[in-house]
Amino acid sequence: MRTNRITNHPVLGADHNRTPVTFTFDGKTYEGFEGDTIASALLANGVRQLRVHEETGAPRAIYCNIGHCFECRVTVGERDVVRACMTPITQDLVVESGKMQPAPFKTSPDQWPRTYAEYEERNLTEKDGGSNV
């Protein structure tokens, strides 16, 4: 198996004697090592695209790799918006590409929520099947 993993780092030393961990991403099985994040394990396996942009459909991948930007968001089980760069892999973890998140401002500015509480209320109403917009 071809890997993009650095196996002998000049400062950190050799990468050996690590416990392998098997996980899936979009239905395909990959192997990483205990201590890897989802992002590092996918990168080592040559996977770059983690989701698509909501507006353009352009591929999105890891950007900051320190948990600030949310570009690497993926879905783990029932949890969407999981940061791949901050989440360690575990045996048999099931990861899917990041789900498209709602774009709250596809309306005219006079219909935009004025507060975060108003945005949350509209979001909750829409999830319950009604519409408050």
JSON list of C-alpha atoms in Angstrom, two decimals:
[
{"chain": "A", "resi": 1, "resn": "MET", "atom": "CA", "xyz": [0.00, 0.00, 0.00]},
{"chain": "A", "resi": 2, "resn": "ARG", "atom": "CA", "xyz": [1.34, 3.41, -0.99]},
{"chain": "A", "resi": 3, "resn": "THR", "atom": "CA", "xyz": [1.44, 5.90, 1.85]},
{"chain": "A", "resi": 4, "resn": "ASN", "atom": "CA", "xyz": [2.02, 9.63, 2.07]},
{"chain": "A", "resi": 5, "resn": "ARG", "atom": "CA", "xyz": [3.16, 9.28, 5.66]},
{"chain": "A", "resi": 6, "resn": "ILE", "atom": "CA", "xyz": [6.55, 10.57, 6.81]},
{"chain": "A", "resi": 7, "resn": "THR", "atom": "CA", "xyz": [8.19, 7.49, 8.30]},
{"chain": "A", "resi": 8, "resn": "ASN", "atom": "CA", "xyz": [11.55, 8.95, 9.30]},
{"chain": "A", "resi": 9, "resn": "HIS", "atom": "CA", "xyz": [11.48, 12.56, 10.43]},
{"chain": "A", "resi": 10, "resn": "PRO", "atom": "CA", "xyz": [14.79, 14.37, 11.01]},
{"chain": "A", "resi": 11, "resn": "VAL", "atom": "CA", "xyz": [13.59, 15.82, 14.34]},
{"chain": "A", "resi": 12, "resn": "LEU", "atom": "CA", "xyz": [10.88, 13.41, 15.53]},
{"chain": "A", "resi": 13, "resn": "GLY", "atom": "CA", "xyz": [12.75, 10.27, 14.52]},
{"chain": "A", "resi": 14, "resn": "ALA", "atom": "CA", "xyz": [11.47, 7.02, 13.05]},
{"chain": "A", "resi": 15, "resn": "ASP", "atom": "CA", "xyz": [7.77, 6.25, 12.97]},
{"chain": "A", "resi": 16, "resn": "HIS", "atom": "CA", "xyz": [7.50, 2.60, 13.98]},
{"chain": "A", "resi": 17, "resn": "ASN", "atom": "CA", "xyz": [5.89, 0.32, 16.57]},
{"chain": "A", "resi": 18, "resn": "ARG", "atom": "CA", "xyz": [2.54, 2.11, 16.36]},
{"chain": "A", "resi": 19, "resn": "THR", "atom": "CA", "xyz": [-0.77, 0.30, 16.70]},
{"chain": "A", "resi": 20, "resn": "PRO", "atom": "CA", "xyz": [-2.70, 0.15, 13.40]},
{"chain": "A", "resi": 21, "resn": "VAL", "atom": "CA", "xyz": [-6.34, 1.31, 13.40]},
{"chain": "A", "resi": 22, "resn": "THR", "atom": "CA", "xyz": [-8.88, 0.54, 10.67]},
{"chain": "A", "resi": 23, "resn": "PHE", "atom": "CA", "xyz": [-11.65, 3.04, 9.86]},
{"chain": "A", "resi": 24, "resn": "THR", "atom": "CA", "xyz": [-13.91, 3.91, 6.93]},
{"chain": "A", "resi": 25, "resn": "PHE", "atom": "CA", "xyz": [-14.37, 7.13, 5.00]},
{"chain": "A", "resi": 26, "resn": "ASP", "atom": "CA", "xyz": [-17.26, 7.34, 2.52]},
{"chain": "A", "resi": 27, "resn": "GLY", "atom": "CA", "xyz": [-17.61, 3.57, 2.62]},
{"chain": "A", "resi": 28, "resn": "LYS", "atom": "CA", "xyz": [-13.98, 2.79, 1.84]},
{"chain": "A", "resi": 29, "resn": "THR", "atom": "CA", "xyz": [-11.71, 1.19, 4.46]},
{"chain": "A", "resi": 30, "resn": "TYR", "atom": "CA", "xyz": [-8.44, 2.87, 5.41]},
{"chain": "A", "resi": 31, "resn": "GLU", "atom": "CA", "xyz": [-5.72, 2.20, 7.93]},
{"chain": "A", "resi": 32, "resn": "GLY", "atom": "CA", "xyz": [-4.13, 4.72, 10.23]},
{"chain": "A", "resi": 33, "resn": "PHE", "atom": "CA", "xyz": [-2.31, 4.55, 13.52]},
{"chain": "A", "resi": 34, "resn": "GLU", "atom": "CA", "xyz": [-3.42, 5.07, 17.09]},
{"chain": "A", "resi": 35, "resn": "GLY", "atom": "CA", "xyz": [-2.99, 8.77, 17.83]},
{"chain": "A", "resi": 36, "resn": "ASP", "atom": "CA", "xyz": [-3.74, 9.91, 14.26]},
{"chain": "A", "resi": 37, "resn": "THR", "atom": "CA", "xyz": [-6.51, 12.40, 13.70]},
{"chain": "A", "resi": 38, "resn": "ILE", "atom": "CA", "xyz": [-9.07, 11.72, 10.98]},
{"chain": "A", "resi": 39, "resn": "ALA", "atom": "CA", "xyz": [-7.34, 14.38, 8.87]},
{"chain": "A", "resi": 40, "resn": "SER", "atom": "CA", "xyz": [-3.81, 13.03, 9.28]},
{"chain": "A", "resi": 41, "resn": "ALA", "atom": "CA", "xyz": [-4.91, 9.45, 8.63]},
{"chain": "A", "resi": 42, "resn": "LEU", "atom": "CA", "xyz": [-6.79, 10.47, 5.47]},
{"chain": "A", "resi": 43, "resn": "LEU", "atom": "CA", "xyz": [-3.86, 12.57, 4.25]},
{"chain": "A", "resi": 44, "resn": "ALA", "atom": "CA", "xyz": [-1.51, 9.64, 4.80]},
{"chain": "A", "resi": 45, "resn": "ASN", "atom": "CA", "xyz": [-3.83, 7.56, 2.63]},
{"chain": "A", "resi": 46, "resn": "GLY", "atom": "CA", "xyz": [-3.91, 10.17, -0.15]},
{"chain": "A", "resi": 47, "resn": "VAL", "atom": "CA", "xyz": [-7.41, 11.49, 0.56]},
{"chain": "A", "resi": 48, "resn": "ARG", "atom": "CA", "xyz": [-7.58, 15.26, 0.18]},
{"chain": "A", "resi": 49, "resn": "GLN", "atom": "CA", "xyz": [-11.25, 16.14, -0.36]},
{"chain": "A", "resi": 50, "resn": "LEU", "atom": "CA", "xyz": [-13.36, 16.06, 2.79]},
{"chain": "A", "resi": 51, "resn": "ARG", "atom": "CA", "xyz": [-16.49, 17.90, 1.62]},
{"chain": "A", "resi": 52, "resn": "VAL", "atom": "CA", "xyz": [-17.74, 20.36, -0.99]},
{"chain": "A", "resi": 53, "resn": "HIS", "atom": "CA", "xyz": [-18.44, 24.08, -0.68]},
{"chain": "A", "resi": 54, "resn": "GLU", "atom": "CA", "xyz": [-22.12, 24.84, -0.07]},
{"chain": "A", "resi": 55, "resn": "GLU", "atom": "CA", "xyz": [-22.45, 27.51, -2.75]},
{"chain": "A", "resi": 56, "resn": "THR", "atom": "CA", "xyz": [-20.04, 26.46, -5.48]},
{"chain": "A", "resi": 57, "resn": "GLY", "atom": "CA", "xyz": [-19.67, 22.70, -5.03]},
{"chain": "A", "resi": 58, "resn": "ALA", "atom": "CA", "xyz": [-15.89, 23.17, -5.11]},
{"chain": "A", "resi": 59, "resn": "PRO", "atom": "CA", "xyz": [-13.85, 20.54, -3.24]},
{"chain": "A", "resi": 60, "resn": "ARG", "atom": "CA", "xyz": [-12.80, 21.50, 0.29]},
{"chain": "A", "resi": 61, "resn": "ALA", "atom": "CA", "xyz": [-9.96, 20.03, 2.32]},
{"chain": "A", "resi": 62, "resn": "ILE", "atom": "CA", "xyz": [-7.83, 20.72, 5.34]},
{"chain": "A", "resi": 63, "resn": "TYR", "atom": "CA", "xyz": [-6.87, 24.36, 5.64]},
{"chain": "A", "resi": 64, "resn": "CYS", "atom": "CA", "xyz": [-5.57, 25.41, 9.06]},
{"chain": "A", "resi": 65, "resn": "ASN", "atom": "CA", "xyz": [-5.19, 21.96, 10.68]},
{"chain": "A", "resi": 66, "resn": "ILE", "atom": "CA", "xyz": [-5.54, 23.50, 14.16]},
{"chain": "A", "resi": 67, "resn": "GLY", "atom": "CA", "xyz": [-9.32, 23.57, 14.57]},
{"chain": "A", "resi": 68, "resn": "HIS", "atom": "CA", "xyz": [-10.06, 27.21, 13.78]},
{"chain": "A", "resi": 69, "resn": "CYS", "atom": "CA", "xyz": [-11.50, 27.23, 10.27]},
{"chain": "A", "resi": 70, "resn": "PHE", "atom": "CA", "xyz": [-13.92, 24.25, 10.07]},
{"chain": "A", "resi": 71, "resn": "GLU", "atom": "CA", "xyz": [-12.93, 23.58, 6.46]},
{"chain": "A", "resi": 72, "resn": "CYS", "atom": "CA", "xyz": [-12.20, 19.96, 7.40]},
{"chain": "A", "resi": 73, "resn": "ARG", "atom": "CA", "xyz": [-15.64, 19.26, 8.81]},
{"chain": "A", "resi": 74, "resn": "VAL", "atom": "CA", "xyz": [-16.89, 15.71, 8.33]},
{"chain": "A", "resi": 75, "resn": "THR", "atom": "CA", "xyz": [-19.75, 13.57, 9.64]},
{"chain": "A", "resi": 76, "resn": "VAL", "atom": "CA", "xyz": [-19.02, 10.92, 12.27]},
{"chain": "A", "resi": 77, "resn": "GLY", "atom": "CA", "xyz": [-22.02, 8.73, 13.02]},
{"chain": "A", "resi": 78, "resn": "GLU", "atom": "CA", "xyz": [-24.95, 11.07, 13.68]},
{"chain": "A", "resi": 79, "resn": "ARG", "atom": "CA", "xyz": [-22.68, 14.05, 14.39]},
{"chain": "A", "resi": 80, "resn": "ASP", "atom": "CA", "xyz": [-22.05, 16.41, 11.53]},
{"chain": "A", "resi": 81, "resn": "VAL", "atom": "CA", "xyz": [-19.66, 19.36, 11.72]},
{"chain": "A", "resi": 82, "resn": "VAL", "atom": "CA", "xyz": [-16.91, 17.28, 13.31]},
{"chain": "A", "resi": 83, "resn": "ARG", "atom": "CA", "xyz": [-13.46, 18.78, 12.74]},
{"chain": "A", "resi": 84, "resn": "ALA", "atom": "CA", "xyz": [-11.29, 16.08, 11.14]},
{"chain": "A", "resi": 85, "resn": "CYS", "atom": "CA", "xyz": [-8.09, 17.84, 12.24]},
{"chain": "A", "resi": 86, "resn": "MET", "atom": "CA", "xyz": [-9.07, 17.63, 15.92]},
{"chain": "A", "resi": 87, "resn": "THR", "atom": "CA", "xyz": [-10.77, 14.23, 16.13]},
{"chain": "A", "resi": 88, "resn": "PRO", "atom": "CA", "xyz": [-8.68, 11.08, 16.71]},
{"chain": "A", "resi": 89, "resn": "ILE", "atom": "CA", "xyz": [-9.47, 7.93, 14.78]},
{"chain": "A", "resi": 90, "resn": "THR", "atom": "CA", "xyz": [-10.65, 4.86, 16.63]},
{"chain": "A", "resi": 91, "resn": "GLN", "atom": "CA", "xyz": [-11.04, 1.26, 15.54]},
{"chain": "A", "resi": 92, "resn": "ASP", "atom": "CA", "xyz": [-13.97, 0.85, 13.10]},
{"chain": "A", "resi": 93, "resn": "LEU", "atom": "CA", "xyz": [-14.82, 4.57, 13.17]},
{"chain": "A", "resi": 94, "resn": "VAL", "atom": "CA", "xyz": [-17.28, 5.45, 10.38]},
{"chain": "A", "resi": 95, "resn": "VAL", "atom": "CA", "xyz": [-16.59, 8.83, 8.79]},
{"chain": "A", "resi": 96, "resn": "GLU", "atom": "CA", "xyz": [-18.50, 10.41, 5.89]},
{"chain": "A", "resi": 97, "resn": "SER", "atom": "CA", "xyz": [-17.83, 13.49, 3.81]},
{"chain": "A", "resi": 98, "resn": "GLY", "atom": "CA", "xyz": [-19.06, 16.66, 5.44]},
{"chain": "A", "resi": 99, "resn": "LYS", "atom": "CA", "xyz": [-22.77, 17.26, 4.95]},
{"chain": "A", "resi": 100, "resn": "MET", "atom": "CA", "xyz": [-23.94, 20.40, 3.24]},
{"chain": "A", "resi": 101, "resn": "GLN", "atom": "CA", "xyz": [-24.83, 22.90, 5.94]},
{"chain": "A", "resi": 102, "resn": "PRO", "atom": "CA", "xyz": [-27.70, 25.34, 5.47]},
{"chain": "A", "resi": 103, "resn": "ALA", "atom": "CA", "xyz": [-26.73, 28.73, 4.12]},
{"chain": "A", "resi": 104, "resn": "PRO", "atom": "CA", "xyz": [-28.72, 31.07, 6.38]},
{"chain": "A", "resi": 105, "resn": "PHE", "atom": "CA", "xyz": [-28.49, 34.14, 4.16]},
{"chain": "A", "resi": 106, "resn": "LYS", "atom": "CA", "xyz": [-30.07, 33.04, 0.87]},
{"chain": "A", "resi": 107, "resn": "THR", "atom": "CA", "xyz": [-32.80, 35.60, 1.45]},
{"chain": "A", "resi": 108, "resn": "SER", "atom": "CA", "xyz": [-32.83, 39.34, 1.10]},
{"chain": "A", "resi": 109, "resn": "PRO", "atom": "CA", "xyz": [-31.15, 41.32, 3.90]},
{"chain": "A", "resi": 110, "resn": "ASP", "atom": "CA", "xyz": [-34.49, 42.48, 5.32]},
{"chain": "A", "resi": 111, "resn": "GLN", "atom": "CA", "xyz": [-35.32, 38.81, 6.05]},
{"chain": "A", "resi": 112, "resn": "TRP", "atom": "CA", "xyz": [-32.02, 38.02, 7.78]},
{"chain": "A", "resi": 113, "resn": "PRO", "atom": "CA", "xyz": [-32.24, 37.16, 11.48]},
{"chain": "A", "resi": 114, "resn": "ARG", "atom": "CA", "xyz": [-31.26, 40.09, 13.67]},
{"chain": "A", "resi": 115, "resn": "THR", "atom": "CA", "xyz": [-29.79, 37.96, 16.46]},
{"chain": "A", "resi": 116, "resn": "TYR", "atom": "CA", "xyz": [-28.30, 34.51, 16.85]},
{"chain": "A", "resi": 117, "resn": "ALA", "atom": "CA", "xyz": [-31.29, 33.54, 19.01]},
{"chain": "A", "resi": 118, "resn": "GLU", "atom": "CA", "xyz": [-33.62, 34.45, 16.12]},
{"chain": "A", "resi": 119, "resn": "TYR", "atom": "CA", "xyz": [-31.49, 32.39, 13.74]},
{"chain": "A", "resi": 120, "resn": "GLU", "atom": "CA", "xyz": [-31.62, 29.39, 16.10]},
{"chain": "A", "resi": 121, "resn": "GLU", "atom": "CA", "xyz": [-35.39, 29.75, 16.49]},
{"chain": "A", "resi": 122, "resn": "ARG", "atom": "CA", "xyz": [-35.87, 29.74, 12.71]},
{"chain": "A", "resi": 123, "resn": "ASN", "atom": "CA", "xyz": [-33.53, 26.77, 12.34]},
{"chain": "A", "resi": 124, "resn": "LEU", "atom": "CA", "xyz": [-35.43, 24.80, 15.01]},
{"chain": "A", "resi": 125, "resn": "THR", "atom": "CA", "xyz": [-38.79, 25.65, 13.41]},
{"chain": "A", "resi": 126, "resn": "GLU", "atom": "CA", "xyz": [-37.57, 24.48, 9.99]},
{"chain": "A", "resi": 127, "resn": "LYS", "atom": "CA", "xyz": [-36.27, 21.19, 11.44]},
{"chain": "A", "resi": 128, "resn": "ASP", "atom": "CA", "xyz": [-39.69, 20.58, 13.02]},
{"chain": "A", "resi": 129, "resn": "GLY", "atom": "CA", "xyz": [-41.35, 20.90, 9.61]},
{"chain": "A", "resi": 130, "resn": "GLY", "atom": "CA", "xyz": [-42.80, 24.37, 9.97]},
{"chain": "A", "resi": 131, "resn": "SER", "atom": "CA", "xyz": [-41.52, 27.60, 8.56]},
{"chain": "A", "resi": 132, "resn": "ASN", "atom": "CA", "xyz": [-40.99, 30.77, 10.50]},
{"chain": "A", "resi": 133, "resn": "VAL", "atom": "CA", "xyz": [-39.39, 32.67, 7.63]}
]
